[in-house]
Amino acid sequence: MPKKSFTLIELLVVIAIIAILAGIVITVIDPVRQRARARDANRKKDLAIVSAALEQYYAENNKYPSANVFTTPGSLTGTPQYIKSVPTGQTGAEYCYTSVSPYQNYVMCAPMEVGSNELNGYTACSTTAPTSGLNSGTYCTGNPF
């Protein structure tokens, strides 16, 4: 009695079909772009966290810090402590902060890998490009008042 099994050609056809379907799925999902969007979301979250600390600083001092809080974080991480640590991003210098005398307003910006500029009515301060990705825009935020 002969054994029932698949031929080599049948196996190769099935493997080829699976490979084509896997290629289509990977193309649709676009994991590189999804990771870039996740990093962009982290940058926006970092700016929101620092913004909350800046508002606490303002409530106690009636002004925002004059020094760049990302390169000189002592005004937020010292005593009193408004934030445990100031985020630095992937490159260590991606975020920027500006505040002009009498320090009643501030602007913070971060480079984005996906999308266009979202300056939200502010003038972008200079930012260092991310180590990877497209660096297609800048996201800025400032004090809400």
Coordinates of C-alpha atoms in Angstrom, one line a residue:
M1 CA 0.0 0.0 0.0
P2 CA 1.6 3.4 -1.1
K3 CA 2.1 6.1 1.6
K4 CA 0.2 9.3 1.2
S5 CA 2.3 12.4 1.3
F6 CA 2.8 15.8 -0.2
T7 CA 5.1 16.2 -3.2
L8 CA 8.0 18.6 -3.2
I9 CA 6.2 20.9 -5.7
E10 CA 3.1 21.1 -3.5
L11 CA 5.2 22.1 -0.4
L12 CA 7.1 24.8 -2.4
V13 CA 3.8 26.3 -3.6
V14 CA 2.4 26.4 0.0
I15 CA 5.7 28.0 1.3
A16 CA 5.6 30.6 -1.5
I17 CA 2.0 31.5 -0.8
I18 CA 2.8 31.9 3.0
A19 CA 5.8 34.1 2.1
I20 CA 3.8 36.4 -0.1
L21 CA 1.1 36.8 2.5
A22 CA 3.7 37.5 5.2
G23 CA 5.2 40.2 3.0
I24 CA 1.9 41.8 2.4
V25 CA 1.1 41.9 6.2
I26 CA 4.5 43.4 7.0
T27 CA 4.0 46.1 4.3
V28 CA 0.6 47.0 5.7
I29 CA 1.7 47.1 9.3
D30 CA 4.9 49.1 8.6
P31 CA 6.7 48.4 11.9
V32 CA 9.4 51.1 11.3
R33 CA 6.8 53.8 11.0
Q34 CA 4.9 52.5 14.1
R35 CA 8.1 52.6 16.2
A36 CA 8.8 56.2 15.0
R37 CA 5.2 57.1 16.0
A38 CA 5.7 55.5 19.4
R39 CA 8.9 57.5 20.0
D40 CA 7.1 60.7 18.9
A41 CA 4.4 60.0 21.5
N42 CA 7.0 59.5 24.2
R43 CA 8.5 62.9 23.3
K44 CA 5.1 64.6 23.6
K45 CA 4.6 62.8 26.9
D46 CA 8.0 64.0 28.2
L47 CA 7.1 67.6 27.3
A48 CA 3.7 67.3 29.1
I49 CA 5.5 66.0 32.3
V50 CA 8.0 68.9 32.2
S51 CA 5.2 71.3 31.6
A52 CA 3.4 70.2 34.8
A53 CA 6.6 70.7 36.7
L54 CA 7.0 74.1 35.2
E55 CA 3.5 75.1 36.3
Q56 CA 4.3 74.0 39.9
Y57 CA 7.5 76.1 39.7
Y58 CA 5.5 79.1 38.5
A59 CA 2.9 78.7 41.2
E60 CA 5.6 79.1 43.9
N61 CA 7.9 81.6 42.2
N62 CA 5.5 83.7 40.0
K63 CA 7.8 83.1 37.0
Y64 CA 9.3 80.3 34.9
P65 CA 12.9 79.3 35.1
S66 CA 15.3 81.4 33.1
A67 CA 17.8 78.6 32.3
N68 CA 17.1 75.8 29.9
V69 CA 15.6 73.2 32.1
F70 CA 16.8 70.4 29.8
T71 CA 20.5 71.3 30.0
T72 CA 20.4 72.9 33.5
P73 CA 17.7 70.9 35.3
G74 CA 18.6 72.1 38.8
S75 CA 15.7 74.6 39.0
L76 CA 13.2 71.7 38.7
T77 CA 15.1 68.8 40.3
G78 CA 16.7 70.7 43.2
T79 CA 15.0 71.8 46.4
P80 CA 12.0 72.0 46.3
Q81 CA 11.8 69.1 43.8
Y82 CA 9.2 69.7 41.1
I83 CA 10.2 66.7 39.0
K84 CA 12.4 63.7 39.9
S85 CA 14.5 63.9 36.7
V86 CA 14.2 65.9 33.5
P87 CA 13.9 63.7 30.4
T88 CA 16.7 64.2 27.9
G89 CA 15.4 62.1 24.9
Q90 CA 17.3 59.5 23.0
T91 CA 20.1 61.7 21.9
G92 CA 20.5 63.5 25.3
A93 CA 19.8 66.9 23.8
E94 CA 16.7 66.7 21.7
Y95 CA 14.4 69.0 23.7
C96 CA 14.7 72.7 23.9
Y97 CA 13.3 75.3 26.3
T98 CA 13.2 79.1 26.0
S99 CA 11.8 81.7 28.4
V100 CA 12.4 85.4 28.0
S101 CA 12.5 88.0 30.8
P102 CA 10.3 88.6 32.8
Y103 CA 9.8 84.8 32.5
Q104 CA 6.0 84.8 32.3
N105 CA 6.0 82.5 29.2
Y106 CA 8.0 79.6 27.9
V107 CA 8.2 77.4 24.8
M108 CA 9.4 73.8 24.7
C109 CA 10.0 71.9 21.5
A110 CA 11.0 68.4 20.3
P111 CA 11.8 67.0 16.9
M112 CA 9.3 64.6 15.5
E113 CA 10.0 61.6 13.2
V114 CA 6.6 61.3 11.6
G115 CA 4.2 64.1 10.5
S116 CA 4.7 67.8 9.9
N117 CA 5.3 70.7 12.2
E118 CA 3.0 71.2 15.1
L119 CA 4.2 74.5 16.4
N120 CA 0.8 75.3 18.1
G121 CA 1.3 79.0 17.6
Y122 CA 4.8 79.1 19.0
T123 CA 8.2 79.8 17.4
A124 CA 10.3 76.7 17.4
C125 CA 13.5 76.8 19.3
S126 CA 16.3 74.7 17.8
T127 CA 16.2 71.0 18.4
T128 CA 18.7 68.2 17.7
A129 CA 17.4 65.6 15.3
P130 CA 16.6 62.1 16.6
T131 CA 19.2 59.5 16.1
S132 CA 16.9 57.6 13.7
G133 CA 13.8 58.2 11.7
L134 CA 12.7 60.8 9.3
N135 CA 12.9 64.0 11.4
S136 CA 10.0 65.4 9.5
G137 CA 8.7 68.1 11.9
T138 CA 8.9 69.8 15.2
Y139 CA 6.3 69.8 18.0
C140 CA 6.1 72.8 20.3
T141 CA 4.2 73.6 23.4
G142 CA 4.2 76.4 25.9
N143 CA 2.4 77.7 29.0
P144 CA -1.4 77.4 28.6
F145 CA -2.2 81.0 29.7

